[in-house]
PDB file of C-alpha atoms in Angstrom:
ATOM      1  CA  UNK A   1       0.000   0.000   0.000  1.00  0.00           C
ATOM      2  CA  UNK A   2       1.514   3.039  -1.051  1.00  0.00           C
ATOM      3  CA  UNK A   3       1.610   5.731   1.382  1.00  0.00           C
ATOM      4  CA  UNK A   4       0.324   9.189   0.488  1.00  0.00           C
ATOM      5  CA  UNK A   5       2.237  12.207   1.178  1.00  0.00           C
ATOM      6  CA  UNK A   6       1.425  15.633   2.049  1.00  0.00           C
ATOM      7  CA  UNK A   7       2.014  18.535  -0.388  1.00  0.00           C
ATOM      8  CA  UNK A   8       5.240  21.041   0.140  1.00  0.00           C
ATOM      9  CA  UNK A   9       5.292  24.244  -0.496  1.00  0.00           C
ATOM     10  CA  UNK A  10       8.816  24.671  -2.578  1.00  0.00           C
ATOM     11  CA  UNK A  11      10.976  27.783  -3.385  1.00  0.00           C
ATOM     12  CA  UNK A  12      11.589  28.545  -6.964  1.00  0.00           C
ATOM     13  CA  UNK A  13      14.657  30.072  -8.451  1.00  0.00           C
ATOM     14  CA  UNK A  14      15.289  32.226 -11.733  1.00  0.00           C
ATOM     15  CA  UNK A  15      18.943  32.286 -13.014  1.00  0.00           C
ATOM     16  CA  UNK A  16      20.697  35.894 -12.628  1.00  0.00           C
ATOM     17  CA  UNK A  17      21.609  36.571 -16.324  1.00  0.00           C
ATOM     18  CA  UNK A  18      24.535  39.019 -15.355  1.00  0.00           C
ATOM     19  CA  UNK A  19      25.956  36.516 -12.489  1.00  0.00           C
ATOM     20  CA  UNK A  20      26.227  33.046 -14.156  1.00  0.00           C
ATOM     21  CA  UNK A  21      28.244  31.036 -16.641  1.00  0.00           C
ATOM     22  CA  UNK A  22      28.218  28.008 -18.105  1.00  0.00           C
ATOM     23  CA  UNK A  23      31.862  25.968 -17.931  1.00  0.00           C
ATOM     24  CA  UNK A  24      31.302  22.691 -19.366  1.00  0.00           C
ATOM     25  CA  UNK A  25      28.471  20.610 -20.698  1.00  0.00           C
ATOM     26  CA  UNK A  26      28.038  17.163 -19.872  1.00  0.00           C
ATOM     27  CA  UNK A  27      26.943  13.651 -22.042  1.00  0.00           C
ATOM     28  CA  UNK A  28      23.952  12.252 -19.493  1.00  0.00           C
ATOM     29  CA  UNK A  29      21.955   9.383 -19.557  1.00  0.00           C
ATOM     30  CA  UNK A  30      18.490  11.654 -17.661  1.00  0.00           C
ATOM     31  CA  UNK A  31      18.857  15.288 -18.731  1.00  0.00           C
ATOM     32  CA  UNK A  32      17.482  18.088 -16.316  1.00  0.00           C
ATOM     33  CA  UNK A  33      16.217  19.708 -19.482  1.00  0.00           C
ATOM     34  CA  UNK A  34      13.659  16.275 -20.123  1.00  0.00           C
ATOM     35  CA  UNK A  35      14.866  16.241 -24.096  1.00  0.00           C
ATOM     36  CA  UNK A  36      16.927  13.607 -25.180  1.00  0.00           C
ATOM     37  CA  UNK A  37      19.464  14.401 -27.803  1.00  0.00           C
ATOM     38  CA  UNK A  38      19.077  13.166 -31.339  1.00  0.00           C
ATOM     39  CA  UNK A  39      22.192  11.341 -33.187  1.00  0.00           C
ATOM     40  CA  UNK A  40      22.592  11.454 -37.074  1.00  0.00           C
ATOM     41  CA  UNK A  41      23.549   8.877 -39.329  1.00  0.00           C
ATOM     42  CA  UNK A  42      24.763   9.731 -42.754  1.00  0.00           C
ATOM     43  CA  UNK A  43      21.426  10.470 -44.196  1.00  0.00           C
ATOM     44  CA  UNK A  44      19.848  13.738 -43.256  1.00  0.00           C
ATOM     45  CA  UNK A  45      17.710  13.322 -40.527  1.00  0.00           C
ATOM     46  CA  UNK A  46      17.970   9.502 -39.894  1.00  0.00           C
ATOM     47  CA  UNK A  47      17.242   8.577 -36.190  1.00  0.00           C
ATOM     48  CA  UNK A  48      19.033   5.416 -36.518  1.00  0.00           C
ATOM     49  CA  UNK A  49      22.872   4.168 -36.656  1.00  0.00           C
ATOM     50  CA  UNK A  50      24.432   3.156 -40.539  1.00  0.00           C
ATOM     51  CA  UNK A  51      27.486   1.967 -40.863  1.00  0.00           C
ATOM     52  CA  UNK A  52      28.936   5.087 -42.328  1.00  0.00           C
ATOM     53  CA  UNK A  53      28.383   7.498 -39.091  1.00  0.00           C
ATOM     54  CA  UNK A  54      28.593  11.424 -38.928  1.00  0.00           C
ATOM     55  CA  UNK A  55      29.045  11.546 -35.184  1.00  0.00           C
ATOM     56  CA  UNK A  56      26.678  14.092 -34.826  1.00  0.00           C
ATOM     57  CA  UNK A  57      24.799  14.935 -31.767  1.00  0.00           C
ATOM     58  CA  UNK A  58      22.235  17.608 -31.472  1.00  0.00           C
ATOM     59  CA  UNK A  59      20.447  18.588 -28.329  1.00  0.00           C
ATOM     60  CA  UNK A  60      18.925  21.146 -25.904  1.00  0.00           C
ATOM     61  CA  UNK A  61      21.664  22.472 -23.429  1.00  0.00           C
ATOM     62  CA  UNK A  62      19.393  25.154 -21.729  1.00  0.00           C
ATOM     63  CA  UNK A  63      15.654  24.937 -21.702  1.00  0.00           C
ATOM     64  CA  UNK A  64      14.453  28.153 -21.005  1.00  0.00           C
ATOM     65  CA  UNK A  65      10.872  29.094 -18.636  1.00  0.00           C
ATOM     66  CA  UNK A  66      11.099  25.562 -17.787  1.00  0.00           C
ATOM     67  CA  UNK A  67      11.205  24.737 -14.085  1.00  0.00           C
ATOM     68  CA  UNK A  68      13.595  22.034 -13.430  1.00  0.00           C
ATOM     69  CA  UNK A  69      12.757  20.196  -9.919  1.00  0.00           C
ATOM     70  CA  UNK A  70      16.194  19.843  -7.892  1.00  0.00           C
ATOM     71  CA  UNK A  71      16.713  18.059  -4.251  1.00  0.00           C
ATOM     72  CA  UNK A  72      20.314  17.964  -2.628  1.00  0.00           C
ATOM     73  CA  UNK A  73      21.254  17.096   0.664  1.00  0.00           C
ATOM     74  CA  UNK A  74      22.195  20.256   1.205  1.00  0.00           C
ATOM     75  CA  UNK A  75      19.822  22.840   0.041  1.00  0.00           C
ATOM     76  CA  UNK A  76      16.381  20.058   0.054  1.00  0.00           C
ATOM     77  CA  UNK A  77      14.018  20.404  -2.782  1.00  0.00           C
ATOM     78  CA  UNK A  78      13.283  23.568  -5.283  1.00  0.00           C
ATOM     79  CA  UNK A  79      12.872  24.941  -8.846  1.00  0.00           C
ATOM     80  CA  UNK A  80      15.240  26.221 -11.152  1.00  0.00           C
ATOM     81  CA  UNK A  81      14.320  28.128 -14.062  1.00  0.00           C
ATOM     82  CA  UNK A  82      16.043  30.237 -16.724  1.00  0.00           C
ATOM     83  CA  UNK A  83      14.843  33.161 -18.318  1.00  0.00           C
ATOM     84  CA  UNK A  84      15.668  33.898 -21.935  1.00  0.00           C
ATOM     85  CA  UNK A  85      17.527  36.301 -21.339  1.00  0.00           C
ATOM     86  CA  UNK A  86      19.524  34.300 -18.874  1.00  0.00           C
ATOM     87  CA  UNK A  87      20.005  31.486 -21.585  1.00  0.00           C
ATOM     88  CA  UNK A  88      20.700  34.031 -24.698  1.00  0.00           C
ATOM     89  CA  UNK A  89      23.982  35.988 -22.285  1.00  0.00           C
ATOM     90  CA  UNK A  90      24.916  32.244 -20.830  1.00  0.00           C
ATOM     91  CA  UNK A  91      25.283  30.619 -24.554  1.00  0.00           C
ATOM     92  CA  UNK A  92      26.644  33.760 -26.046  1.00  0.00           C
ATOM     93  CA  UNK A  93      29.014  34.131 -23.444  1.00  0.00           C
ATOM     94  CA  UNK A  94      30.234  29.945 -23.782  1.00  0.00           C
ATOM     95  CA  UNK A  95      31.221  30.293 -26.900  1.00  0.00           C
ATOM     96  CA  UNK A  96      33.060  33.649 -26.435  1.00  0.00           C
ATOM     97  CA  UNK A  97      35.131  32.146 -23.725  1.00  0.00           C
ATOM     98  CA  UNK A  98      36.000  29.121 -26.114  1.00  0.00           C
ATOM     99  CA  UNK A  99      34.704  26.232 -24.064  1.00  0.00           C
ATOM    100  CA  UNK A 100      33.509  24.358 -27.109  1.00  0.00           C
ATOM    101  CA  UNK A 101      35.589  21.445 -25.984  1.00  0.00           C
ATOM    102  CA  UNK A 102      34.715  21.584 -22.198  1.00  0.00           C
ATOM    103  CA  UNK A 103      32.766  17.991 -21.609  1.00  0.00           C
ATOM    104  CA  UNK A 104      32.098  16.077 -19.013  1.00  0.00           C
ATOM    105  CA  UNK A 105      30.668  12.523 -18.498  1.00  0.00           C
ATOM    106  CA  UNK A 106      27.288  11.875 -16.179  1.00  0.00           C
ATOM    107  CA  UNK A 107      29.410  15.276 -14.099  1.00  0.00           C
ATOM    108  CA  UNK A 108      31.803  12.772 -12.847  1.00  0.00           C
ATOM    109  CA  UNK A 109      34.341  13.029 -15.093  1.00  0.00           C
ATOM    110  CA  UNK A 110      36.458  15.000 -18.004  1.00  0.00           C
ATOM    111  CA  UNK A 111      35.271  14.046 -21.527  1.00  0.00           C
ATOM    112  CA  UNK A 112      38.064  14.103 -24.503  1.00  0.00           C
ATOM    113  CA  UNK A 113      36.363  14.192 -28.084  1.00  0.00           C
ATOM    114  CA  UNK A 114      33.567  16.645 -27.856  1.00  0.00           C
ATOM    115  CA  UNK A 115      33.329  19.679 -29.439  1.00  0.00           C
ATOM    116  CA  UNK A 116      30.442  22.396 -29.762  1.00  0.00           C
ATOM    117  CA  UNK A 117      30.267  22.980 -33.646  1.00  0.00           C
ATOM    118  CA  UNK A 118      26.910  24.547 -33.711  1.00  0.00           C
ATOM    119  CA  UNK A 119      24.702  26.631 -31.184  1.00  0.00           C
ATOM    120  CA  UNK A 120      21.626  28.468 -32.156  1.00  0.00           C
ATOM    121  CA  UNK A 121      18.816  30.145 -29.590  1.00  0.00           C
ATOM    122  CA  UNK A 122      15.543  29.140 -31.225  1.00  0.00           C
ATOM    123  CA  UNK A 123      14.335  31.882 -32.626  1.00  0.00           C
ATOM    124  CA  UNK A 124      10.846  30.113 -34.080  1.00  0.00           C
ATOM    125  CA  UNK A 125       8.003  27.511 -32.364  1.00  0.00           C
ATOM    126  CA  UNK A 126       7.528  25.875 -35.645  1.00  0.00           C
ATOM    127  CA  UNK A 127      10.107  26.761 -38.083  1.00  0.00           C
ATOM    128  CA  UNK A 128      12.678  26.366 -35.877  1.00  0.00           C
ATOM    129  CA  UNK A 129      16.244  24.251 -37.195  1.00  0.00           C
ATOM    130  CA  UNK A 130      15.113  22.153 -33.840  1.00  0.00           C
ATOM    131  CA  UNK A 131      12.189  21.099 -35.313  1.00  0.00           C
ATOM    132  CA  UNK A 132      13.365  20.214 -38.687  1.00  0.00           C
ATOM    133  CA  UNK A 133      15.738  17.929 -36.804  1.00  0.00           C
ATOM    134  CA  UNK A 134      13.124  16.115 -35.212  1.00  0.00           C
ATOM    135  CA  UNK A 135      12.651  17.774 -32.203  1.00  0.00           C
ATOM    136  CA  UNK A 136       9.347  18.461 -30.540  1.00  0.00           C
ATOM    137  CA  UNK A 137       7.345  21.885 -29.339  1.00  0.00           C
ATOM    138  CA  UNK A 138       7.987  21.320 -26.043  1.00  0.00           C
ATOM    139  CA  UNK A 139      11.174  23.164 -25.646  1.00  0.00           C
ATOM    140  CA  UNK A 140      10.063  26.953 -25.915  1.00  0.00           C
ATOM    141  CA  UNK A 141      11.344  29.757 -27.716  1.00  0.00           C
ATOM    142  CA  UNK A 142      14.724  31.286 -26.404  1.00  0.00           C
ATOM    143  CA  UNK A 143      16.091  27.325 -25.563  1.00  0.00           C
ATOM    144  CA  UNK A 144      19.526  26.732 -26.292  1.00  0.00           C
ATOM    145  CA  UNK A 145      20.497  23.873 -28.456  1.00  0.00           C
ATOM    146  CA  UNK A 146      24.255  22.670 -29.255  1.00  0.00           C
ATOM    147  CA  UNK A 147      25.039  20.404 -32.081  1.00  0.00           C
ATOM    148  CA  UNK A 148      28.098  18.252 -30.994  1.00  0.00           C
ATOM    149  CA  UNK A 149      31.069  16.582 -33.207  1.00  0.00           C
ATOM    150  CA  UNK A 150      31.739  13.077 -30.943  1.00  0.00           C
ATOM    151  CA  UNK A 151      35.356  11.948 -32.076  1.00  0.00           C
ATOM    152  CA  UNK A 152      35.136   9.494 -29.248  1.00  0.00           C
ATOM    153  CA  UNK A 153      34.117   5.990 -30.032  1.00  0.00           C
ATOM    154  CA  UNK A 154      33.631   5.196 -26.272  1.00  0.00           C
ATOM    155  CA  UNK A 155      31.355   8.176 -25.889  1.00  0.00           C
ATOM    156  CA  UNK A 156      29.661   7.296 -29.464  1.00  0.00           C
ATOM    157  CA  UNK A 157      29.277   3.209 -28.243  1.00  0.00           C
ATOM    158  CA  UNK A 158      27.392   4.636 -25.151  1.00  0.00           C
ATOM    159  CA  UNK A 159      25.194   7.217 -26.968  1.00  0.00           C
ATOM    160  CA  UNK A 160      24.045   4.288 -29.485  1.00  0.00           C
ATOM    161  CA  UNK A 161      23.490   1.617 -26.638  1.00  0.00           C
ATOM    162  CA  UNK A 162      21.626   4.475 -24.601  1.00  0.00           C
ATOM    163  CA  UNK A 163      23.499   5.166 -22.064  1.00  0.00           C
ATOM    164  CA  UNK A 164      23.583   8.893 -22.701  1.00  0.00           C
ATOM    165  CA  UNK A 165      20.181  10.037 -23.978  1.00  0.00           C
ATOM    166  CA  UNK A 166      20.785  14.377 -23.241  1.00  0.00           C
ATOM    167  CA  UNK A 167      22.942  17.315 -22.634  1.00  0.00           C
ATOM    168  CA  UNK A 168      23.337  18.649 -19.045  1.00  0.00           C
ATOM    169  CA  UNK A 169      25.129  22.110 -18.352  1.00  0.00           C
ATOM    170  CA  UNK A 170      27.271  22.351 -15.743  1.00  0.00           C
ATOM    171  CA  UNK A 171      27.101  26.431 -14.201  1.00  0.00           C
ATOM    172  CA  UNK A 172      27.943  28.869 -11.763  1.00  0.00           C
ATOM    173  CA  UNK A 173      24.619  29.503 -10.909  1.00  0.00           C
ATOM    174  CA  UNK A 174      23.494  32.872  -9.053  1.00  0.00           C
ATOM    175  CA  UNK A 175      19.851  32.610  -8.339  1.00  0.00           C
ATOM    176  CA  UNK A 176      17.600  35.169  -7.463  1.00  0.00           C
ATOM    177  CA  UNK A 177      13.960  33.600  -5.343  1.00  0.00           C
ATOM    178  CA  UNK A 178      11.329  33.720  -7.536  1.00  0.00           C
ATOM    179  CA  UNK A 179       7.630  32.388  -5.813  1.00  0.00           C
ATOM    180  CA  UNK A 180       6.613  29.602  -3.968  1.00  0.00           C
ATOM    181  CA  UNK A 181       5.226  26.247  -5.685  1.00  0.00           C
ATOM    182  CA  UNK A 182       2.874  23.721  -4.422  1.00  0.00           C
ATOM    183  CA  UNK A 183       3.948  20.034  -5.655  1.00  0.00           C
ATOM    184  CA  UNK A 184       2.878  16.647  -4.516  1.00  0.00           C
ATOM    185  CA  UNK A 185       5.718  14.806  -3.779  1.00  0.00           C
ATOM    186  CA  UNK A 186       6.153  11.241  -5.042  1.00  0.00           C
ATOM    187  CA  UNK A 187       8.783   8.349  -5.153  1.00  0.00           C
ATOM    188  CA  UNK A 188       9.213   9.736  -8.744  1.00  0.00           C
ATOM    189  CA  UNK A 189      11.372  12.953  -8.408  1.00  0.00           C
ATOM    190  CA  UNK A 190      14.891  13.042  -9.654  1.00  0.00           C
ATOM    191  CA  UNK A 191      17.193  13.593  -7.844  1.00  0.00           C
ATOM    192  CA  UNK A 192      20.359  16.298  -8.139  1.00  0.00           C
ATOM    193  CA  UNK A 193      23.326  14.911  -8.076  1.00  0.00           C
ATOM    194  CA  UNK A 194      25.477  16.276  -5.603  1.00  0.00           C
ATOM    195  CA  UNK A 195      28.478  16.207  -7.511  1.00  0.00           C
ATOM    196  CA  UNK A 196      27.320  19.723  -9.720  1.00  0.00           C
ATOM    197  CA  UNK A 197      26.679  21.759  -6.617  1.00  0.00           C
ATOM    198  CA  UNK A 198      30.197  21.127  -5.296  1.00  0.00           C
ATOM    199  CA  UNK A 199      31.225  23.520  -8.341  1.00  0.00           C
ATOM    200  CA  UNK A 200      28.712  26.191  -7.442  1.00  0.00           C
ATOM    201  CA  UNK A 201      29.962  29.767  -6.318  1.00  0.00           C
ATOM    202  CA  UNK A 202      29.341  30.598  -2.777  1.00  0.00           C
ATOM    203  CA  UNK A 203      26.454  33.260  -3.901  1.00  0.00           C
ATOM    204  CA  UNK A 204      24.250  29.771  -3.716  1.00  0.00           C
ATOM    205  CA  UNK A 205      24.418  29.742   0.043  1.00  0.00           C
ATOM    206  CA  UNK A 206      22.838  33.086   0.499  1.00  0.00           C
ATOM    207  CA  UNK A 207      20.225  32.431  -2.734  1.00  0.00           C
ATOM    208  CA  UNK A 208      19.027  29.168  -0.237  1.00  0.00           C
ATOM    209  CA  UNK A 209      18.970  31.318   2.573  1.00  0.00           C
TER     210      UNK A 209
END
């Protein structure tokens, strides 16, 4: 018999724009974002593996006025969400810096072999580049989406077996509290994995009060 629990009342978070950065993205197997990546074959478009391979992924890094539920040890359970204009400076300001190859693996480790060759903010709900490569509506306009050169055949072996299905950012965060949200809380939330926060800037601990 499944016990019922009582709803919490949960702080929310929007990203500063002006006071965060994006360092690194990371290959996942359960993105934050909740859209998996899409990997082309040779022919255009083709959701399945040939054997002559372009080693092409293409995802969404940053999902933008999307509350993503998060629960650490530390800080308990709240919402994240980022603005466009938070995701527009954060991407712009990636690819300034030159961190095209900065990759990590589930945020445990370094990844060698990935490299940012495209970004684009979409600009369009329908005639978006996104959705001509098979993605759905459900990321909104002002998302961030990275198309990735894998010269890794480890990394590629894991995205075909499905091991990584989605692109996670990794970010010094500054958030600024947003509202309160009521959410019933079940046995299926995700949880944060601890290992990101450890790379958080200080301004966190005052943001959770």
């Amino acid at each position: 018999k499944r016990k019922i629990m009582a709803k919490k009342r949960l702080k929310k978070y929007v990203v500063n724009a002006d006071e965060s950065d994006v360092f690194a993205i990371s290959v996942v197997d359960a993105p934050a974002v909740e859209s998996e990546f899409i990997a082309l074959a040779k022919e255009k478009e083709t959701l399945y593996f040939k054997d002559e391979e372009k080693h092409m992924l293409y995802g969404c890094a940053l999902r933008t006025d999307f509350p993503m539920y998060r629960n650490s040890e530390k800080y308990g359970e709240y919402y994240i969400e980022f603005s466009k204009e938070s995701v527009e400076k954060m991407a712009r300001r990636f690819m300034k810096a030159g961190y095209q190859n900065n990759w990590t693996e589930g945020h445990q480790k370094e990844a060698e072999g990935l490299t940012v060759v495209e970004s684009w903010i979409k600009t369009d709900p329908y005639k978006d580049k996104s959705i001509a490569l098979g993605f759905g509506e459900e990321c909104a306009v002002g998302s961030w989406f990275v198309g990735c050169y894998v010269d890794s055949n480890d990394i590629w072996e894991k995205v075909k077996n499905g091991s990584y299905r989605g692109f996670s950012v990794e970010a010094l965060c500054s958030l600024d509290e947003l509202e309160f949200n009521k959410v019933e809380n079940n046995d299926n939330m995700e949880v944060d994995n601890e290992t990101f926060w450890t790379k958080l800037k200080s301004v966190l601990a005052e943001a959770f009060g």
